[in-house]
Coordinates of C-alpha atoms in Angstrom, one line a residue:
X802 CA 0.0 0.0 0.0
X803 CA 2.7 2.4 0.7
X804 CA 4.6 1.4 -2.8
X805 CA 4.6 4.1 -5.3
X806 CA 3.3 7.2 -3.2
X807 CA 5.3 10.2 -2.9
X808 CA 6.8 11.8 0.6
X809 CA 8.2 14.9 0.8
X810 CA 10.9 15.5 3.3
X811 CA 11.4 19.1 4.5
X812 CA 15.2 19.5 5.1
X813 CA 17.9 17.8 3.7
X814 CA 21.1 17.8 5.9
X815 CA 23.4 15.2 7.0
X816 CA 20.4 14.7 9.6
X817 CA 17.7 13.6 7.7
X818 CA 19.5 11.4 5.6
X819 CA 18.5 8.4 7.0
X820 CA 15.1 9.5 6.7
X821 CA 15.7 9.8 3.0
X822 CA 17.0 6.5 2.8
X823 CA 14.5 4.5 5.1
X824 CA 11.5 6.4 3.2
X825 CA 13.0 4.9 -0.1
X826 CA 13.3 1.6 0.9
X827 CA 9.8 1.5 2.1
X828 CA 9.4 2.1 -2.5
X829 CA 8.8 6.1 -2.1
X830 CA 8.9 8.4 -4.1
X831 CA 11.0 11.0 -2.4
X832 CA 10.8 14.8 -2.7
X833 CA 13.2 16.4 -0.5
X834 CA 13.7 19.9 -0.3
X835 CA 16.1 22.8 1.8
X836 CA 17.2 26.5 1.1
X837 CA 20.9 24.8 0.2
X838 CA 21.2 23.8 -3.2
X839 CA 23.7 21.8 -2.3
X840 CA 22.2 20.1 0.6
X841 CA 23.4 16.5 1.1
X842 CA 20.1 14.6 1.1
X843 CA 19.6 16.1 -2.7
X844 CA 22.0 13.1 -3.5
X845 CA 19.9 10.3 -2.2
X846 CA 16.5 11.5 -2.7
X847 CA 14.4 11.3 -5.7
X848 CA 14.1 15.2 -6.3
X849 CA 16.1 17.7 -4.7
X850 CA 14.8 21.0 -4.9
X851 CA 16.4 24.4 -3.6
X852 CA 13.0 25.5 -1.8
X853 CA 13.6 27.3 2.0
X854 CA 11.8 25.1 4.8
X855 CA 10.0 28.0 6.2
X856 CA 8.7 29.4 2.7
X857 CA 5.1 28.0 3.0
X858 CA 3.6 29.2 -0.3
X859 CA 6.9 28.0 -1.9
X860 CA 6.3 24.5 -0.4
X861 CA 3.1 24.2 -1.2
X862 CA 3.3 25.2 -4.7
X863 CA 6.0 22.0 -5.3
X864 CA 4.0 19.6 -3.4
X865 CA 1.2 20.2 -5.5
X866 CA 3.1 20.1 -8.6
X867 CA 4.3 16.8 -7.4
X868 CA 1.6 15.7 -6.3
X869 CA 2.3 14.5 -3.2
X870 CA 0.9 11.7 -0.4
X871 CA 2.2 13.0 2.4
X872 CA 4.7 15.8 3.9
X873 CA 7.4 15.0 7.1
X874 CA 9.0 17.7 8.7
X875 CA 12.7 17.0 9.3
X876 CA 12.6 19.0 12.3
X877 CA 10.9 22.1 14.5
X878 CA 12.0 24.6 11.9
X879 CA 10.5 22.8 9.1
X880 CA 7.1 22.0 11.8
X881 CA 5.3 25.3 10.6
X882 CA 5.2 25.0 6.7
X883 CA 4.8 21.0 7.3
X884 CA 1.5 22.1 9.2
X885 CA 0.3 24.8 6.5
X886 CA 1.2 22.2 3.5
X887 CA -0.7 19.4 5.3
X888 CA -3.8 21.4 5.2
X889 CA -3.7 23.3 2.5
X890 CA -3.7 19.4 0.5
X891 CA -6.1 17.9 3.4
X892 CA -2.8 15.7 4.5
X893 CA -2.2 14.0 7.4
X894 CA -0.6 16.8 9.7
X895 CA -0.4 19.1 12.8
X896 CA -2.8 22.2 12.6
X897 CA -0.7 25.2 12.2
X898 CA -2.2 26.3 15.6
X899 CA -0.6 23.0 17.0
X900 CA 2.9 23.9 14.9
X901 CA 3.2 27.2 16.7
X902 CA 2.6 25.5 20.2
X903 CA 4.9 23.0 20.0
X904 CA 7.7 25.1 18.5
X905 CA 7.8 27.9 21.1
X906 CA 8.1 26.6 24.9
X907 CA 6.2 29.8 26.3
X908 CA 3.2 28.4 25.0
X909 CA 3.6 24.9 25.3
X910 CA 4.3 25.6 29.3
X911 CA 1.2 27.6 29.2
X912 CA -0.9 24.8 28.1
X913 CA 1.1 22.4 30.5
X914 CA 0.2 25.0 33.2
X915 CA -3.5 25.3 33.2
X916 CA -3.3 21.0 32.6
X917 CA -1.6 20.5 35.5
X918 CA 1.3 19.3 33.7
X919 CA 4.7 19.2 36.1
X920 CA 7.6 21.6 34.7
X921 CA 10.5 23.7 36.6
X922 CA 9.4 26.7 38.0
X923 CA 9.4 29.1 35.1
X924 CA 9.1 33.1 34.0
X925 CA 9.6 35.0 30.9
X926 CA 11.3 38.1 30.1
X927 CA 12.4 40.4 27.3
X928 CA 15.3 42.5 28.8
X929 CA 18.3 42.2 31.1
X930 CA 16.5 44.1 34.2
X931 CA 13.8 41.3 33.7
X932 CA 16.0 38.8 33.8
X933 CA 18.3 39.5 37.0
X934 CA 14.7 39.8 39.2
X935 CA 13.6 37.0 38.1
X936 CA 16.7 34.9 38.0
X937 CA 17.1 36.4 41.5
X938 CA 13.0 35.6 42.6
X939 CA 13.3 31.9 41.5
X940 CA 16.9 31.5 43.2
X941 CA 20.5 30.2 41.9
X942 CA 20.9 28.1 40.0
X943 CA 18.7 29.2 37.1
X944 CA 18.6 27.8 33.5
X945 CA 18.5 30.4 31.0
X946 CA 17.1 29.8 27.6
X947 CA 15.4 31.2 24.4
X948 CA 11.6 30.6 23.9
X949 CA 12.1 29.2 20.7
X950 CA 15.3 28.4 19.4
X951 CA 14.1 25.3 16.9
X952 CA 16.6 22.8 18.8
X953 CA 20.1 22.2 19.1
X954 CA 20.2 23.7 22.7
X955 CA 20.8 26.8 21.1
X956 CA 21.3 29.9 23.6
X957 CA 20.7 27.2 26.7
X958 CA 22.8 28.2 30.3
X959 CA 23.5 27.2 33.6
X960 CA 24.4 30.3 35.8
X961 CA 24.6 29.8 39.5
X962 CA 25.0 33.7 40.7
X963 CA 23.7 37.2 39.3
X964 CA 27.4 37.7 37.9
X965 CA 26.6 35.2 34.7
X966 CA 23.1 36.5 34.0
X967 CA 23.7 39.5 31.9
X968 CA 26.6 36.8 29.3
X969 CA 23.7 34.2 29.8
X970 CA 20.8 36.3 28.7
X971 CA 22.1 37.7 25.7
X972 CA 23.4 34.1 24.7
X973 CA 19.9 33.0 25.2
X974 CA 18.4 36.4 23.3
X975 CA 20.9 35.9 20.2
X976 CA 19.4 32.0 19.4
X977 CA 15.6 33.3 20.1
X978 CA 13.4 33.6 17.3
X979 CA 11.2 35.8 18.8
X980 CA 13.7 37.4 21.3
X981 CA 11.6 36.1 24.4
X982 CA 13.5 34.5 26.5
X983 CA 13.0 32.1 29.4
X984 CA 14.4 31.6 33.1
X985 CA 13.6 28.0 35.0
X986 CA 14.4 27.2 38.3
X987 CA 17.4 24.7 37.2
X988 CA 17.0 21.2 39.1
X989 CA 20.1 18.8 39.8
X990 CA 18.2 15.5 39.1
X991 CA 18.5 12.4 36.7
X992 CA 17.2 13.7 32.9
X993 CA 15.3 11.3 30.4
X994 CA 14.4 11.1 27.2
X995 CA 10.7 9.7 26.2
X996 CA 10.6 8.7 22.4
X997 CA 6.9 8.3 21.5
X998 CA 4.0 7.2 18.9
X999 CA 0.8 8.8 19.0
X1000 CA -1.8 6.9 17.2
X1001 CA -5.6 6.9 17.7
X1002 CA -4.9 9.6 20.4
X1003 CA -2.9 6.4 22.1
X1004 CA 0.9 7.5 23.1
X1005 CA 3.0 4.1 22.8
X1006 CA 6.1 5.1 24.5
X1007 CA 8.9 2.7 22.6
X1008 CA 12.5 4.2 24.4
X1009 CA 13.1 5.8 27.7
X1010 CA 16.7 6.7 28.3
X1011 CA 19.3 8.3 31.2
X1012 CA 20.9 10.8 29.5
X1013 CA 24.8 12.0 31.3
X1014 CA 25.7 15.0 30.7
X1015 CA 28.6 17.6 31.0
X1016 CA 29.3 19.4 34.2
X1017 CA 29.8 22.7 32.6
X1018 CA 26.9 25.8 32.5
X1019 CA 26.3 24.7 28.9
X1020 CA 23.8 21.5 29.9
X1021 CA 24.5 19.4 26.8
X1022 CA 24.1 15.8 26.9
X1023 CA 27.6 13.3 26.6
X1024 CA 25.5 10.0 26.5
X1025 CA 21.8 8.9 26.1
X1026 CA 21.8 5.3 27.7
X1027 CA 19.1 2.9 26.6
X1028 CA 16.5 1.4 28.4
X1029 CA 15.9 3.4 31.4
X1030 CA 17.0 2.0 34.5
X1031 CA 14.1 3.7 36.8
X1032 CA 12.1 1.7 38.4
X1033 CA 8.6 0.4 36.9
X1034 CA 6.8 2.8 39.3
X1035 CA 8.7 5.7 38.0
X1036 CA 8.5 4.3 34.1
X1037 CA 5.0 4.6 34.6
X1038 CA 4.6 7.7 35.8
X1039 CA 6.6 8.9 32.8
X1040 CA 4.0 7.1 30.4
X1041 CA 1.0 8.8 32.0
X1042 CA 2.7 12.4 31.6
X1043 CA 3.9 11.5 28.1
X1044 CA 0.1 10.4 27.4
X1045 CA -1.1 13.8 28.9
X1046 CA 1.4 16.0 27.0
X1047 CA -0.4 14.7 23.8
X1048 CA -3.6 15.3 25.2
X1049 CA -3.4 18.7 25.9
X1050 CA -1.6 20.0 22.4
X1051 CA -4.1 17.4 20.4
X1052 CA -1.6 15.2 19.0
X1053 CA -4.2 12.1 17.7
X1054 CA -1.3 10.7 14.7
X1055 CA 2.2 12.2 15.6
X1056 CA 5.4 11.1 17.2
X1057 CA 6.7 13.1 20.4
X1058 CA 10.3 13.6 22.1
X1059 CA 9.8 14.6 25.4
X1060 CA 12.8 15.6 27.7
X1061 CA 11.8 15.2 31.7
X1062 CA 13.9 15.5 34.8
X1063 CA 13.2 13.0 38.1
X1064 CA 14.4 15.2 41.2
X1065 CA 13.6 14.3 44.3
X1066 CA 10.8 11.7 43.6
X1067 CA 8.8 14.1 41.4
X1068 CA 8.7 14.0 37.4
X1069 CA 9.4 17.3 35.7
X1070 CA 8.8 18.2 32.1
X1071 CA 11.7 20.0 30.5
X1072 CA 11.2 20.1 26.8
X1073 CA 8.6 19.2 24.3
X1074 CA 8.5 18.2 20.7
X1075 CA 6.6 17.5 18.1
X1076 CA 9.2 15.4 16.4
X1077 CA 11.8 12.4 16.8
X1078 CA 14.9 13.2 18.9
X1079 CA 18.2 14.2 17.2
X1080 CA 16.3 15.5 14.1
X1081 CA 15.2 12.1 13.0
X1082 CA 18.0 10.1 14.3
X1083 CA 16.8 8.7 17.9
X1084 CA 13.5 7.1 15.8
X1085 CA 15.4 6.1 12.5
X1086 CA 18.4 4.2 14.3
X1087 CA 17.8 4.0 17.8
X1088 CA 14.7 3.0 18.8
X1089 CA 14.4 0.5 16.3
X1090 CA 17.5 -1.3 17.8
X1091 CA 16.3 -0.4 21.4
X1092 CA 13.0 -2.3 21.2
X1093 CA 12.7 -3.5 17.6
X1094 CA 10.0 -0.7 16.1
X1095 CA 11.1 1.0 13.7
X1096 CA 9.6 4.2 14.4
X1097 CA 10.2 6.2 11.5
X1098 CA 8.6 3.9 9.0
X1099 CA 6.1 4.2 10.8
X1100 CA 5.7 7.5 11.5
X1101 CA 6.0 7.9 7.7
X1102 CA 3.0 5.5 7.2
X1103 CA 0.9 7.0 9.8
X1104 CA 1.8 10.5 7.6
X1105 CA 1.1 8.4 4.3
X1106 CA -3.1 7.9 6.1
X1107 CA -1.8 4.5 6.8
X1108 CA -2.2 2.4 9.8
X1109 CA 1.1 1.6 11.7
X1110 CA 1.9 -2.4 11.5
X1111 CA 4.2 -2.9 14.5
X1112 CA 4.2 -0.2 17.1
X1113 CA 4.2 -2.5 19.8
X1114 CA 8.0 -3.5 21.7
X1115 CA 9.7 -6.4 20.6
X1116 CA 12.4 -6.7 22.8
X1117 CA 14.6 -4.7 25.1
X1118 CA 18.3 -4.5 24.1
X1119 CA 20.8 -2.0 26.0
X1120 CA 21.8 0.8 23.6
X1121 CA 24.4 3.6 24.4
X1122 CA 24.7 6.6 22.0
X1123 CA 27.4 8.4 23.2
X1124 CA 29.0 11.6 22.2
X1125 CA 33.0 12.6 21.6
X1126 CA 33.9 15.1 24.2
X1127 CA 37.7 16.0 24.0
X1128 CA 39.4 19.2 25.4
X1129 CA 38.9 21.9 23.3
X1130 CA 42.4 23.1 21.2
X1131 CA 43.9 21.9 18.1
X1132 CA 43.6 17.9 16.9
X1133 CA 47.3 16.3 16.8
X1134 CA 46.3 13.0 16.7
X1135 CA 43.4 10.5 16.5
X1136 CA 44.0 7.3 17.3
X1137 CA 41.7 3.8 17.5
X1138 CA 39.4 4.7 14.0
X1139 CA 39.9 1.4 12.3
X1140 CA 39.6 -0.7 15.3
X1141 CA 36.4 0.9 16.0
X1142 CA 35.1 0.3 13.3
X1143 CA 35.4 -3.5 12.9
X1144 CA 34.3 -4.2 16.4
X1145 CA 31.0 -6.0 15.4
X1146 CA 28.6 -4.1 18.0
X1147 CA 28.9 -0.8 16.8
X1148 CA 26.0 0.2 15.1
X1149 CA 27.2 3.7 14.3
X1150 CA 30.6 5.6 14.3
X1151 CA 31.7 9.1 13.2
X1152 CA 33.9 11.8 13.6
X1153 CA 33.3 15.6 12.4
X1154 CA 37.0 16.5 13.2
X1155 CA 40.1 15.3 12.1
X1156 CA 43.5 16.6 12.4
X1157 CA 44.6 20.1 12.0
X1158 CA 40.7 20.9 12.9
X1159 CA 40.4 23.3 16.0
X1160 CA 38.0 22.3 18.5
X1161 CA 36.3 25.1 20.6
X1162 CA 34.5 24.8 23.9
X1163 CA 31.1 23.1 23.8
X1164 CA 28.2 25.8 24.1
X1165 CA 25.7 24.0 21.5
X1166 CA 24.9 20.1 20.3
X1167 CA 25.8 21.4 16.9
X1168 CA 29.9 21.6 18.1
X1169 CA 30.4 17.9 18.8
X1170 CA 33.3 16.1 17.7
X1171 CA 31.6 13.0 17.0
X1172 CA 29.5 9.9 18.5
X1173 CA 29.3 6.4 18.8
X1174 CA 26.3 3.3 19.0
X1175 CA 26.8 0.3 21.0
X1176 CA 24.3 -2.5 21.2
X1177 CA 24.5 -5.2 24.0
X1178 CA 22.2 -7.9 25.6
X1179 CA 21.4 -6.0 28.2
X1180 CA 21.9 -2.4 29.8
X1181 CA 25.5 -3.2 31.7
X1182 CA 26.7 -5.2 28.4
X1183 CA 26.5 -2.1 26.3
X1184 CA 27.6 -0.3 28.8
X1185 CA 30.9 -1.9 29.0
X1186 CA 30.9 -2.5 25.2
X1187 CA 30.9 2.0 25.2
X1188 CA 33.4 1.5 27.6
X1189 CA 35.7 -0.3 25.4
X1190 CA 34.8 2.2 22.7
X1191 CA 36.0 5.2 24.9
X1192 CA 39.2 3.5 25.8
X1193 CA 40.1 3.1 21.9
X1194 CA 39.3 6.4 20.4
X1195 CA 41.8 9.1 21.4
X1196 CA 41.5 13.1 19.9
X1197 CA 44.3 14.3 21.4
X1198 CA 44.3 17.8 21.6
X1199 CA 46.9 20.8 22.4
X1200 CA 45.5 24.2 23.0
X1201 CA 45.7 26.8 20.4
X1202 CA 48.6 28.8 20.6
X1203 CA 50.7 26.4 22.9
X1204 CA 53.8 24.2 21.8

């Protein structure tokens, strides 16, 4: 049934790549489209065309030319003009209403509010004066962050005493699309990430991970660690607010990442979207090795007006996606590539830098050196399978300037 019909992927980056390619070997048709002309996923989809995500009429007027089945948004920036297409061509889609909500946290948190929803204590502000009373109200340490920054953690900081806000808010300010920015009451608990189907109005949850993360002010994650090891109780808990979430924004056929916090025996919701985690990444190579769905075909079905055939878990493998973090400074040396690569449970390697590249200090996702997938039997045999990995890979690094 889904042979023959045509998808059209908004964005074609390194990212959504593998959506490209698992879309085609479902027997789409493939229209892919990004404001690069020579955006990577050109080369693997059907069409390429040169078309900017966020120009809706531009959009709409190729989807109609090519006549299309369905639309997928390769992530939040692409949500909006996914939504307008989708009902503009009576497709299988968000509401633009529901596009603006999930792309912009001060509205999202609003709805979350008034549903009883858990989240950080929360304000927002437009200017520095704003932001050092409220950063003061709510009390060290504060997480400062734009409204809507379309992902990345873009313009996202830890400060811990009035000294950082004024550096921290203008970070924040300089990633946010509307220039609203956010303060939340920054919580030193375990975070999770919730990977989710919606179908029927039912949220399947398929992959709950622990996510590590750096240490630093800029909270960016160094490993997502699959399954969860919460208890059941707790697991639970995270399904029912997962299942509210789409409630309340209306999701009835959509796929969710959801980004919580457990601190203190309570369940806090830190980020919402209407979308797979790691721009398409988490549901195209993850979860399908974490529990055996392969989430993105059928997200892509569900888009095509087609019923999902397996959204229910298979099995439960340990997973471990980790992330390169080595000290910032020029790359001398790289050692442990080849041998990485041949060890058999290693789902996915690669490195952005190589040597002679200068590496800065992390502040966003999109400055990582590289990352790594381990599968294993279990939790603890992936665990020391990434282990192994870590111990093998070496960027060595000298700062700039030094001998």
């Amino acid at each position: 049934m889904t042979s023959n019909k045509t998808l059209m992927i908004l964005q074609a980056g390194q990212s959504q790549i593998r959506i490209i390619k698992t879309a085609k070997k479902m027997g789409l048709r493939v229209i892919s489209t990004d404001r690069d002309k020579n955006a990577p996923g050109f080369k693997v989809a059907n069409i390429g065309e040169s078309v900017d995500v966020v120009d809706h009429e531009g959009t709409l007027k190729l989807a109609e030319k090519c006549e299309i089945d369905g639309i997928l948004p390769g992530g939040d920036v692409s949500l909006p003009t996914a939504a307008y297409v989708a009902e503009e061509m009576g497709l299988v889609g968000l509401t633009p209403e529901q596009a603006e909500i999930v792309t912009n946290k001060e509205l999202y948190y609003e709805i979350f509010r008034k549903s009883n929803i858990p989240y950080p204590i929360t304000g927002i502000i437009e200017d520095l004066e704003e932001c050092n009373r409220l950063s003061k109200d709510i009390g060290f340490p504060v997480i400062i962050k734009p409204t809507t920054s379309f992902g990345g953690s873009r313009g996202v900081k830890r400060i811990n005493n009035i000294s950082e806000v004024e550096e921290a808010f203008f970070f924040a300010k300089s990633a946010s699309k509307n220039g609203r920015v956010m303060v939340e009451k920054f919580l030193e608990g375990e975070e999770h990430t919730i990977e989710s189907i919606v179908h029927d109005g039912k949220n399947h949850v398929l992959a709950i991970s622990d996510k590590e993360r750096i240490k630093e002010s800029y909270c960016l994650a160094t490993s997502l660690n699959y399954p969860s090891q919460l208890s059941e109780e707790t697991i639970r808990k995270i399904k029912d607010i997962a299942q509210r979430v789409a409630d309340v924004v209306g999701l009835k056929n959509w796929i969710t990442h959801i980004e919580v916090i457990t601190y203190n025996g309570e369940i806090k919701v830190i980020d919402f979207g209407a979308r797979g985690g790691g721009a398409g990444y988490i549901p195209t190579v993850i979860v399908p090795n974490v529990c055996g769905v392969n989430m993105m075909e059928e997200f892509i079905r569900i888009l095509l007006g087609e019923r999902p055939q397996n959204i229910q878990e298979k099995f439960k493998r340990g997973i471990i996606y980790r992330f390169f973090t080595p000290s910032p400074g020029k790359v001398i040396d790289i050692k442990g590539i080849e041998e990485v690569k041949e060890m058999e449970d290693v789902i996915d390697f690669h490195l952005y830098v190589k040597e002679g590249d200068i590496i800065p200090p992390l502040t966003t996702q999109l400055e990582r050196s590289g990352y790594f997938v381990v599968k294993g039997k279990s939790f603890d045999d992936a665990m020391n399978k990434a282990k192994h990995v870590e111990n093998k890979i070496k960027i060595i690094t000298k700062p700039v300037g030094g001998n």
